[in-house]
Coordinates of C-alpha atoms in Angstrom, one line a residue:
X1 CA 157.4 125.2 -20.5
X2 CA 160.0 122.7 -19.4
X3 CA 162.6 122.8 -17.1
X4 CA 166.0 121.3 -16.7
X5 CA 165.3 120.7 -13.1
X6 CA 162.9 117.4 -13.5
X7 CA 164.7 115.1 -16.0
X8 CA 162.2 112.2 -18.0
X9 CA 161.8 109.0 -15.8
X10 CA 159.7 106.9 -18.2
X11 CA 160.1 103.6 -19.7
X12 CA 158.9 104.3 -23.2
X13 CA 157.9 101.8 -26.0
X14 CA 157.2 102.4 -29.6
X15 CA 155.4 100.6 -32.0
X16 CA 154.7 101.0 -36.2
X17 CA 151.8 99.8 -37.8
X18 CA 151.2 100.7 -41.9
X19 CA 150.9 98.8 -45.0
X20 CA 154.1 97.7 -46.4
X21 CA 153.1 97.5 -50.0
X22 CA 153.4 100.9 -51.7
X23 CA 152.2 101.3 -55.1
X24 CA 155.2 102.8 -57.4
X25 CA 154.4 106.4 -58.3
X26 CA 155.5 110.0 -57.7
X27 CA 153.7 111.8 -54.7
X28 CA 153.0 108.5 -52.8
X29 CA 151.3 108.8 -49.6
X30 CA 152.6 106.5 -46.7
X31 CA 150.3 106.3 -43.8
X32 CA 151.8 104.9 -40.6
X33 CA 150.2 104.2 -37.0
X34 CA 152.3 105.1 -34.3
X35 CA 151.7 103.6 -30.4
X36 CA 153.3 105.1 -27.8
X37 CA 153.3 103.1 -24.7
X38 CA 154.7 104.9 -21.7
X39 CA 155.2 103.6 -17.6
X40 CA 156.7 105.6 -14.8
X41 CA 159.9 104.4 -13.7
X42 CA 161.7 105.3 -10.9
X43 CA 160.0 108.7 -10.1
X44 CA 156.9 109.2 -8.2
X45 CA 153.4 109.1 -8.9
X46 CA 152.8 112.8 -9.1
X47 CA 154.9 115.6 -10.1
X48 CA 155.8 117.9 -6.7
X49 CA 153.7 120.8 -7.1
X50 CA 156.2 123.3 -6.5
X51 CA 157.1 122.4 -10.2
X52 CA 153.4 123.7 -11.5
X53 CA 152.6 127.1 -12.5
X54 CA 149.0 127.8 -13.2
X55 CA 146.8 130.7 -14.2
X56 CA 143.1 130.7 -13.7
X57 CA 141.9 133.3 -16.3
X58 CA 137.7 134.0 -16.0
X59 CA 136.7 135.3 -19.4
X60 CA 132.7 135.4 -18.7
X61 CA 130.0 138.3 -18.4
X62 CA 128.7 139.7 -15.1
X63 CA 125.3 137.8 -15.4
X64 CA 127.3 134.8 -15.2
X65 CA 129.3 135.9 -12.0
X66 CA 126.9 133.5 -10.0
X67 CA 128.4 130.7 -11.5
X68 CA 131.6 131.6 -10.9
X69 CA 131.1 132.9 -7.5
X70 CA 129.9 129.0 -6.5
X71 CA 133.3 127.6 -8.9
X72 CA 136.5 129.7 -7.9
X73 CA 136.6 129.5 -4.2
X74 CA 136.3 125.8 -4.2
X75 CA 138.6 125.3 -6.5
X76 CA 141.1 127.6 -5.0
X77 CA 140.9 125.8 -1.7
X78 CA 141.4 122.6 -3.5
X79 CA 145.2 123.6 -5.1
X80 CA 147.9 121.8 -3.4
X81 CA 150.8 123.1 -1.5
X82 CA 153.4 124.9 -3.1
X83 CA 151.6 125.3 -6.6
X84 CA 152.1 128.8 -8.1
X85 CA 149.0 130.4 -9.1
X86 CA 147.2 134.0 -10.1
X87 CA 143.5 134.4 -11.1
X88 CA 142.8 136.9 -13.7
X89 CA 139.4 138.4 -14.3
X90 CA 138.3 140.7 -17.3
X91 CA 136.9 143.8 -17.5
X92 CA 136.6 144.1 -20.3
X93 CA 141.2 143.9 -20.5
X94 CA 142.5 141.1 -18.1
X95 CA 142.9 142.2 -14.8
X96 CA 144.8 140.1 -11.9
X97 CA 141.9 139.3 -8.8
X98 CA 144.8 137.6 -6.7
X99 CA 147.5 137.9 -5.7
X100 CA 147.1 141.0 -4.2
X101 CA 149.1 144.4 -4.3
X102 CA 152.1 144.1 -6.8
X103 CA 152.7 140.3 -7.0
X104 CA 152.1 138.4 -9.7
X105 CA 152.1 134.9 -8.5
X106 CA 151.4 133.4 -5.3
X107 CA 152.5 130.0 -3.8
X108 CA 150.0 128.0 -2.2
X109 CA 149.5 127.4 1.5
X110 CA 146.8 127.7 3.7
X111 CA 146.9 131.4 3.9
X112 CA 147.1 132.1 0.7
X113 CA 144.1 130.2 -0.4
X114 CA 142.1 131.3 2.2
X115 CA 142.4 135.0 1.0
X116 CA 142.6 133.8 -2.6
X117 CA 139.2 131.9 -2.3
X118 CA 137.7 135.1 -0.3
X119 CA 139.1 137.5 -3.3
X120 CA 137.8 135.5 -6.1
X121 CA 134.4 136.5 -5.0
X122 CA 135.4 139.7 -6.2
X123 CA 136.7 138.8 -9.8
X124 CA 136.6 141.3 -12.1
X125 CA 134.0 141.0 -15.1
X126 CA 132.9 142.2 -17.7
X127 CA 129.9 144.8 -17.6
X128 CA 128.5 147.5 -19.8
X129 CA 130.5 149.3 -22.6
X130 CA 133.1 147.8 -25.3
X131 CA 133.0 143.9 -25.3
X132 CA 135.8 142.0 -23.8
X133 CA 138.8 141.4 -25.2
X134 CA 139.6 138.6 -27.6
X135 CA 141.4 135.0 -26.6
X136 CA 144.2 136.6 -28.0
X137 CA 144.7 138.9 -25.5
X138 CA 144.0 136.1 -22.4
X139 CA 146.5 134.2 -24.6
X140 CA 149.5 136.9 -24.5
X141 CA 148.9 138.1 -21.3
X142 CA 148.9 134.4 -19.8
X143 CA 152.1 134.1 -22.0
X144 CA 153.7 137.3 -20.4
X145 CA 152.9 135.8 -16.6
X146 CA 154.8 132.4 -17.3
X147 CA 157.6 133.6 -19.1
X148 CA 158.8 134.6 -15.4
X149 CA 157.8 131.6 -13.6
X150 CA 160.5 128.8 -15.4
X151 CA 158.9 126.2 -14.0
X152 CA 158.2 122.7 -15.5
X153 CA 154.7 122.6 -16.0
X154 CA 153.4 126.0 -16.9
X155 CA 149.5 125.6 -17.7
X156 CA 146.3 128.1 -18.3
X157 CA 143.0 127.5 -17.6
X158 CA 140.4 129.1 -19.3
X159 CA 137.0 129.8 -17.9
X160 CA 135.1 131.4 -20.9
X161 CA 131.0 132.3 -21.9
X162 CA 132.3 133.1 -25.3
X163 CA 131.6 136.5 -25.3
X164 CA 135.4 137.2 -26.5
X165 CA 135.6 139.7 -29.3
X166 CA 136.5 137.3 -32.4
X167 CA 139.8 138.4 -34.2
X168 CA 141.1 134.7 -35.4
X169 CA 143.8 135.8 -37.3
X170 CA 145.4 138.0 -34.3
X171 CA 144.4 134.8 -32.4
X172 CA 146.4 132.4 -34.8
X173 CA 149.6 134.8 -34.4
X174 CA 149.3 134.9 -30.9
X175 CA 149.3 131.2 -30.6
X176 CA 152.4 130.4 -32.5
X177 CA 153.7 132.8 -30.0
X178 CA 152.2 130.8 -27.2
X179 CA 153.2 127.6 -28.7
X180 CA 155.6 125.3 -26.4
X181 CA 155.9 128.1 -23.6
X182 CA 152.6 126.7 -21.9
X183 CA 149.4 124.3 -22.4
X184 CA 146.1 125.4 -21.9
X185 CA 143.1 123.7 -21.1
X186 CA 139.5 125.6 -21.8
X187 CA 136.2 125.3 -19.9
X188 CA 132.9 127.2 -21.9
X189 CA 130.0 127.9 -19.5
X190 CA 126.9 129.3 -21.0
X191 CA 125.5 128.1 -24.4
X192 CA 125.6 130.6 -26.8
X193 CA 129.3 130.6 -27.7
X194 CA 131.6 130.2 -30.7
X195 CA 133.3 126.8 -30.2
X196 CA 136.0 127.1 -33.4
X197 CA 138.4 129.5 -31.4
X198 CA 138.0 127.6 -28.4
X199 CA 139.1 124.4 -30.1
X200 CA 141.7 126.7 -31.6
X201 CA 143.3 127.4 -28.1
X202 CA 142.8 124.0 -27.2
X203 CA 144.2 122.1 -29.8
X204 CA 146.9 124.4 -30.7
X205 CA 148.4 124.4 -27.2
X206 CA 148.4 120.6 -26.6
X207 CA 145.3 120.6 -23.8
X208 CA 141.5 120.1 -24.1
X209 CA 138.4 121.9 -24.6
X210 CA 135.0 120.4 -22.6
X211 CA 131.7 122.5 -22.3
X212 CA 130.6 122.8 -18.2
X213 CA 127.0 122.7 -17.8
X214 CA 127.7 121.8 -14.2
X215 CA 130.6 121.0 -12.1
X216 CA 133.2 123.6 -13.2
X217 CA 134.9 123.2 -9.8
X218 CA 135.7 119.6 -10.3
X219 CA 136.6 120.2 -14.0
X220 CA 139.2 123.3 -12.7
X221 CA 140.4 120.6 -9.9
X222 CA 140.6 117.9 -12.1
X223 CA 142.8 120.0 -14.6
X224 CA 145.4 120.4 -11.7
X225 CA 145.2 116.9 -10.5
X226 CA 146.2 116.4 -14.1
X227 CA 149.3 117.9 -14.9
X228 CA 150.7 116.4 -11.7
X229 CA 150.7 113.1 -13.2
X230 CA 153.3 114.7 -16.2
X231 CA 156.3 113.3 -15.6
X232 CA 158.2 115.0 -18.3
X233 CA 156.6 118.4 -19.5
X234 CA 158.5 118.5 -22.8
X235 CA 159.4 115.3 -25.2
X236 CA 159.3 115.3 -28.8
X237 CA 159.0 113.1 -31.1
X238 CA 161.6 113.5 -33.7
X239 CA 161.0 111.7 -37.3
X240 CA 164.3 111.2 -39.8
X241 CA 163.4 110.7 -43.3
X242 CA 165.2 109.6 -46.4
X243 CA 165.6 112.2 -49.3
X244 CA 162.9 110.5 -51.2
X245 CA 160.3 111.8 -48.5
X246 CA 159.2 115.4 -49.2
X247 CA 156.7 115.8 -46.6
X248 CA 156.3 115.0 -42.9
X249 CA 153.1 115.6 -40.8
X250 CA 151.8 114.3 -37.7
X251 CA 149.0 114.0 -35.8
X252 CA 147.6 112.8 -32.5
X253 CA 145.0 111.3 -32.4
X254 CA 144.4 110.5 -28.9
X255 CA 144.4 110.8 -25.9
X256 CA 144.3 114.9 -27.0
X257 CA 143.4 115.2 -30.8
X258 CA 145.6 117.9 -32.4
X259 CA 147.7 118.2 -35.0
X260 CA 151.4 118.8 -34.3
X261 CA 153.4 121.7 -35.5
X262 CA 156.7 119.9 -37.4
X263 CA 159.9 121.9 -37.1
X264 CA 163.0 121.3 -39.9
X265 CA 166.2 121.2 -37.9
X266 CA 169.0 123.3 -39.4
X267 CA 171.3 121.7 -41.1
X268 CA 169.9 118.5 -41.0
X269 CA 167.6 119.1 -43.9
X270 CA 165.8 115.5 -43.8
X271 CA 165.0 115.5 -39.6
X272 CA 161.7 116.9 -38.7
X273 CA 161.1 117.7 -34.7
X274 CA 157.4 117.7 -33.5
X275 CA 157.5 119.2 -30.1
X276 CA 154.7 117.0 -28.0
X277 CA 154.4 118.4 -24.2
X278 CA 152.4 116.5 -21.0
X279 CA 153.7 113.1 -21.1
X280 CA 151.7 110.9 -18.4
X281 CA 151.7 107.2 -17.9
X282 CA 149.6 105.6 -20.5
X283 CA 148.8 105.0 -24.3
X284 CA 149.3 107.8 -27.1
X285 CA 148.5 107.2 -30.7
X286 CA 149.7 109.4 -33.5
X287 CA 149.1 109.4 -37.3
X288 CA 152.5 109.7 -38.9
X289 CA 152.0 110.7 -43.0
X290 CA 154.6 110.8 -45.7
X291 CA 154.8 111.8 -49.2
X292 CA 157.2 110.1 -51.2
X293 CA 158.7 109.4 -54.7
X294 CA 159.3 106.0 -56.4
X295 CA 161.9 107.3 -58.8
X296 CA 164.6 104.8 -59.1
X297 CA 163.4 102.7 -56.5
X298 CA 163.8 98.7 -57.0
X299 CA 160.3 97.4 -56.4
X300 CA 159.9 94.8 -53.6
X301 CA 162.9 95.6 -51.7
X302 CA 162.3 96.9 -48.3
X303 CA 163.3 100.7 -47.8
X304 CA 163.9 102.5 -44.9
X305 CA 161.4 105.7 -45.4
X306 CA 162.0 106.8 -42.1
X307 CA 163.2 106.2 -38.6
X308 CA 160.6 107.5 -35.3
X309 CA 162.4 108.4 -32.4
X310 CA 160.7 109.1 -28.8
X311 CA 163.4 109.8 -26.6
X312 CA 165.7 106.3 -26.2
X313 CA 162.6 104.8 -28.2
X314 CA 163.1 103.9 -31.7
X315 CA 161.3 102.8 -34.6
X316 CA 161.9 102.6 -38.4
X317 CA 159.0 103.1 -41.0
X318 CA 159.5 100.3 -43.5
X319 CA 158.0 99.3 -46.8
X320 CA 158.5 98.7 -50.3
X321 CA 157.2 99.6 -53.9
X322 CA 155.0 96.9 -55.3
X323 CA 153.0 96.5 -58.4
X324 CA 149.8 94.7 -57.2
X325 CA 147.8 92.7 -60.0
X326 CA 144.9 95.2 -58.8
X327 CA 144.4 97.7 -57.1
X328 CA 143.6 97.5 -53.5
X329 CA 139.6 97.6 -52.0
X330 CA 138.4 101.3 -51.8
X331 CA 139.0 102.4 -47.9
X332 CA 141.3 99.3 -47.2
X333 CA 144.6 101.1 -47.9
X334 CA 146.7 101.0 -44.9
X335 CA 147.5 98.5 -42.0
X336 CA 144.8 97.6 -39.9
X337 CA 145.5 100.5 -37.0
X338 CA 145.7 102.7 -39.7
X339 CA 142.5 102.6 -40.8
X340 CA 140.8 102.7 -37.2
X341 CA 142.5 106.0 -37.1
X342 CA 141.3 106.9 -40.2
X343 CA 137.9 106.0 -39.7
X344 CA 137.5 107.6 -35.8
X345 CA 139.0 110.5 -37.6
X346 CA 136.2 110.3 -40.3
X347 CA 134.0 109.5 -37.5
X348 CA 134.9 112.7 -35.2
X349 CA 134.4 115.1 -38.7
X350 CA 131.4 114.2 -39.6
X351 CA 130.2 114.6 -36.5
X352 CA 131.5 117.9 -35.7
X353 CA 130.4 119.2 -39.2
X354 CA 127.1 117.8 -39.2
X355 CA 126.8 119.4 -35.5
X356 CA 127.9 122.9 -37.3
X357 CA 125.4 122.1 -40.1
X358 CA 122.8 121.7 -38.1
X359 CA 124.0 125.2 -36.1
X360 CA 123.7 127.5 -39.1
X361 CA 119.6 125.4 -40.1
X362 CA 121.4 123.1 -42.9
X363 CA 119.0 120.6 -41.8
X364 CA 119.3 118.1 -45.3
X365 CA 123.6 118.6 -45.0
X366 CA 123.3 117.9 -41.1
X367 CA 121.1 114.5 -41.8
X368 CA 123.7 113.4 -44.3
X369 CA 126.9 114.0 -42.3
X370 CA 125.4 112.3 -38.5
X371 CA 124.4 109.9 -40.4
X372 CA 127.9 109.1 -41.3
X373 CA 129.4 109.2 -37.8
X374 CA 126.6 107.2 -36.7
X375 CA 127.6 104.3 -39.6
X376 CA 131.3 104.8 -38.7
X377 CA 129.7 105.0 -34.6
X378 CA 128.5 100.8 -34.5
X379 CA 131.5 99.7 -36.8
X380 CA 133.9 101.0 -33.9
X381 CA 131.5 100.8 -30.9
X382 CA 131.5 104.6 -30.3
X383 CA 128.4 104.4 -28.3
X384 CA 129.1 108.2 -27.3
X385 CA 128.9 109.1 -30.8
X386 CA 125.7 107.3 -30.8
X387 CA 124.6 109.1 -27.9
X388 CA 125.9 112.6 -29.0
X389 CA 123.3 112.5 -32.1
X390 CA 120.7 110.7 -30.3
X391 CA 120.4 114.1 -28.7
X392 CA 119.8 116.2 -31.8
X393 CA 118.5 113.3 -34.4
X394 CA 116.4 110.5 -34.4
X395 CA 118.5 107.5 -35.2
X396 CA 116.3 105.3 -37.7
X397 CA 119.5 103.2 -38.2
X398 CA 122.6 103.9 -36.9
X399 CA 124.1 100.6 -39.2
X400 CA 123.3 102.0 -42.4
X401 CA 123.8 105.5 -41.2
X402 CA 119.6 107.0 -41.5
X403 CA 119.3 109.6 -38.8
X404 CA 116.2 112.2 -38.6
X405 CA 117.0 115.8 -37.1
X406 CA 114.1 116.7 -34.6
X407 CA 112.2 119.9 -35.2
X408 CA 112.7 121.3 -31.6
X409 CA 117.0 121.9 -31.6
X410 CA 117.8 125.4 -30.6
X411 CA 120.8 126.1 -32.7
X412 CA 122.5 127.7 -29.2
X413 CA 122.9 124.8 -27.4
X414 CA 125.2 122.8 -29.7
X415 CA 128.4 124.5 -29.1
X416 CA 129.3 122.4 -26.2
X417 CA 128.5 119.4 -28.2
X418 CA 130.8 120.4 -30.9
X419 CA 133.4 120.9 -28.3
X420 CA 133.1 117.3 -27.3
X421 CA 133.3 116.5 -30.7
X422 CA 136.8 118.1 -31.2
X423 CA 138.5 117.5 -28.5
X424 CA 136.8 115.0 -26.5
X425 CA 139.7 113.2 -24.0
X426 CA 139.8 109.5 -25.4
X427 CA 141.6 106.3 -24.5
X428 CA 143.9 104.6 -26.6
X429 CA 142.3 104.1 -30.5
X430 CA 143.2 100.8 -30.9
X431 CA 145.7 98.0 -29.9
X432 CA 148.4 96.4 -32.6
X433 CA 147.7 92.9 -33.1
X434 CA 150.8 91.8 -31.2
X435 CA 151.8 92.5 -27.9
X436 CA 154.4 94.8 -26.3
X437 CA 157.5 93.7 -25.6
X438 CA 158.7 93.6 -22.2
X439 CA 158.4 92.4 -18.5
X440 CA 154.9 91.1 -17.5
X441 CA 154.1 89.9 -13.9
X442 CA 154.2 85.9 -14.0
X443 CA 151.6 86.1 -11.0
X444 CA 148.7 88.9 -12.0
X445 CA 150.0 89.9 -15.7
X446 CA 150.5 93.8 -15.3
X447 CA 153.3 95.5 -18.0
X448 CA 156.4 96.7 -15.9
X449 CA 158.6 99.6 -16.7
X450 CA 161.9 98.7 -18.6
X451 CA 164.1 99.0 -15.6
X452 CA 161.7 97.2 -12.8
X453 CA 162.8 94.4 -10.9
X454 CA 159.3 93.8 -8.8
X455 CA 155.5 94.2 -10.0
X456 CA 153.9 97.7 -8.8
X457 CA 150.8 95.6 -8.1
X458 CA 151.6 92.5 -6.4
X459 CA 155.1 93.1 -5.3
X460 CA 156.1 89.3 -7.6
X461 CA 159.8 89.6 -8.5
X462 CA 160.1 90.0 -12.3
X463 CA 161.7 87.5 -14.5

C-alpha cells in the first residue's frame, strides 16, 4: 500500500517510559511505553490526491437502500480531484456500481462525480434468496482492485448492516492476505449486527470501526479528508533485541487500538519488524512487551534489552535485575505511562465485555464488568466511558465501581456501542513526565519540526 513515489517528510521523536527495576527470574516480563511524536516537515499539509485510491464497498440490505440513497451521492460529490475511486454494491456477490462499462477505477473530476453520484442511486443490494456474502469476500475482492492501482495510500471503506454471512476463520485468512496491501475503515448502519468481525477488519487492517446512526456522508468524507493528511503510508517500527529476549509484541494503543503483527527478519534472528501504515502529524502510543531471562545476568547493572527504531528515530529499552527487599504494590509494576496504558486497556475490556455480557442477558456478569470501567473511568477522567454505561446502567458510584443495568435495554442496539468500545479514535494516552526535546517557539511556545528554521504559527525565527 506504499509507494516509492512519496518519500517520509516527518520530523519524528521517540520516547521510552518502563520500570527499570526487573526482578531476577526466568520468563520476566518487561513492559515499556513507547511515545511517538511526529510533525510535518518540509512537505505539504495534505497528501495530493492523485496518490489515493479508494473503494466504497456497500454491504447493506435493500430495506436499507434509503439510507444509502441520501449517503453515496453526497459523498461522491465531495471526493477531491484526481482521487481514484469505484463503488461496489452486493447482490448478494460484490458487484462494481461505478465506474461504468469495463473500468475498474475512475479518477475524479467533475464529470466523473456527477455520473458516479447519479449511478450510486442505483447500487446494487442485496434482496431475496441466499444471504450476502461474508467480509471475506468484500475483503479479497477490494484486495484484487488495489493490487492494480500502486498507489500510496490504498484504503477501503466499508458501509455494512451486518447482514454478512459469518465465516471468521475464512475471514482471518483473508486478512493476513489483506494485511499491508491496504487499510480499511468500517462504518455499521442498522442495529442488529455482529460487531466482532467488524472490529476484526478494523483492527487487523490498521483503520477504525464507528457505528452511524446518522451522518454516514460526513463519516465516508471525513475518512477521505483523513488519509490525506498521511504523509508517509508505510513506516515500521523495527525493535532489536538481545538474545536474552525471547518474545516481542506490540501494541498500539492509540490513536487506533490494534495489536501489530511482528515479523522475524531473515537472518537477523534477534530483529523483529512491526509494519505500522497512516502516519499523520501527531502523538502515537504503543505498548512494547518483552519476555526475558535473568540467567547469568549481574544484578544492578543496566542492560540493553533492546533498541526501538522509528525510521531515523531511536531509542534503547534499558533496565536492570534487582532484588527488591519486597515485592512491589499489586498493579504498580511498571513506569508511570505504563500503567495508564495498562489501566485504559483494562478500562476499554471491561467495557466491551460487560457491553457483550449484557448482549447475550448476563445481567449479574455485565454489572460486575461496567462497574470496573466505570472505577478505572473517574481514576483517568474517561468521562465517555462514563457516558457509554450511563446509557445502559444506572451508575450508583462510578468511584467505587456500583452500576445497576436498567430493565428496558434491547440487546440489538449495543453493537454500535461495542464498536466504540473497540476501536474508538483517541488522543494521545498520556504525556511522559518530561518534555520533548527540540525547538519550541520563544514567542507563542508551539513544538517545531527537527529541521525548521521559523514557527508554523507565528512566523518567530527559531533559536
Amino acid at each position: 500500500m506504499n509507494s516509492p513515489a512519496r518519500q517520509p517528510h516527518l520530523g519524528i521523536r521517540l520516547r521510552v517510559d518502563l520500570d527499570r527495576d526487573l526482578t531476577p527470574r526466568r520468563n520476566a516480563t518487561i513492559e515499556a511505553h513507547l511515545r511517538v511524536e511526529v510533525t510535518a516537515t518540509g512537505a505539504a499539509a495534505e497528501l495530493p490526491a492523485v496518490e489515493l485510491a479508494v473503494i466504497i464497498a456497500v454491504d447493506v440490505a435493500e430495506p436499507r437502500r434509503e439510507a444509502a440513497r441520501r449517503a453515496l451521492p453526497a459523498a461522491l460529490r465531495a471526493l477531491p480531484d484526481d482521487i481514484s475511486f469505484t463503488v461496489l454494491g452486493g447482490g448478494p456477490e460484490p458487484r462494481r456500481c461505478y465506474p461504468l462499462g469495463d473500468r475498474e477505477w475512475a479518477v475524479a473530476d467533475a464529470r466523473e462525480r456527477r455520473r458516479a453520484a447519479f449511478a450510486a442511486g442505483a447500487v446494487p443490494l442485496h434482496r431475496d434468496g441466499p444471504r450476502p456474502a461474508g467480509y471475506a469476500v468484500w475483503a479479497a475482492r477490494a484486495r484484487a482492485l488495489l493490487a492494480a492501482r500502486p498507489l500510496s495510500v490504498r484504503h477501503l471503506v466499508l458501509i455494512t448492516d451486518g447482514s454478512g454471512a459469518a465465516d471468521e476463520t475464512r475471514l482471518a485468512e483473508e486478512l493476513d492476505l489483506c494485511a499491508g496491501q491496504f487499510t480499511c475503515d468500517v462504518f455499521a448502519v442498522g442495529s442488529d449486527f455482529a460487531p466482532d468481525p467488524l472490529l476484526a477488519l478494523a483492527e487487523r487492517l490498521h483503520g477504525t470501526a464507528e457505528f452511524v446512526e446518522t451522518g454516514l456522508t460526513s463519516a465516508v468524507t471525513a475518512a477521505v479528508a483523513r488519509l490525506r493528511r498521511v504523509h508517509t503510508p508505510h513506516l515500521p517500527v523495527e525493535v532489536t533485541a538481545r538474545p536474552a529476549v525471547r518474545q516481542v509484541s506490540l501494541t498500539e494503543k492509540a490513536p487506533r487500538p490494534h495489536r501489530l503483527g511482528g515479523l522475524p527478519q531473515p537472518g537477523r534472528p534477534h530483529r523483529w519488524h512491526f509494519p505500522a501504515y497512516r502516519w499523520e502529524p501527531g502523538g502515537y502510543d504503543y505498548l512494547l512487551t518483552l519476555v526475558a531471562d535473568a540467567d547469568g545476568d549481574p544484578l544492578d547493572t543496566d542492560l540493553l534489552f533492546a533498541m526501538v527504531s522509528v525510521g531515523e528515530a531511536h531509542a534503547p529499552v534499558t533496565a536492570r535485575w534487582h532484588r527488591r527487599a519486597e515485592p512491589p504494590p499489586p498493579g504498580l509494576a511498571g513506569g508511570s505511562s505504563v500503567r495508564s496504558v495498562n489501566a485504559t486497556t483494562a478500562m476499554r475490556s471491561a467495557l466491551r465485555k460487560g457491553l457483550h455480557a449484557l448482549r447475550e442477558q448476563r445481567r449479574d456478569q455485565a454489572e460486575e464488568l461496567l462497574g470496573q470501567a466505570a472505577r478505572l473511568a473517574t481514576r483517568y477522567g474517561a468521562d465517555w466511558v462514563l457516558r457509554e454505561i450511563g446509557a445502559v446502567a444506572e451508575v450508583a458510584d462510578a468511584a467505587s465501581g456500583r452500576v445497576r443495568v436498567r430493565s428496558t435495554v434491547d440487546a440489538h442496539t449495543l453493537g454500535g456501542m461495542i464498536l466504540r468500545a473497540g476501536s474508538r479514535p483517541g488522543g494521545p494516552l498520556t504525556d511522559l513526565a518530561d518534555p520533548p526535546p527540540g525547538p519550541r517557539c520563544r514567542r507563542c511556545r508551539t513544538l517545531a519540526g527537527s529541521e525548521a528554521r521559523y514557527c508554523v504559527a507565528c512566523g518567530e525565527r527559531l533559536p
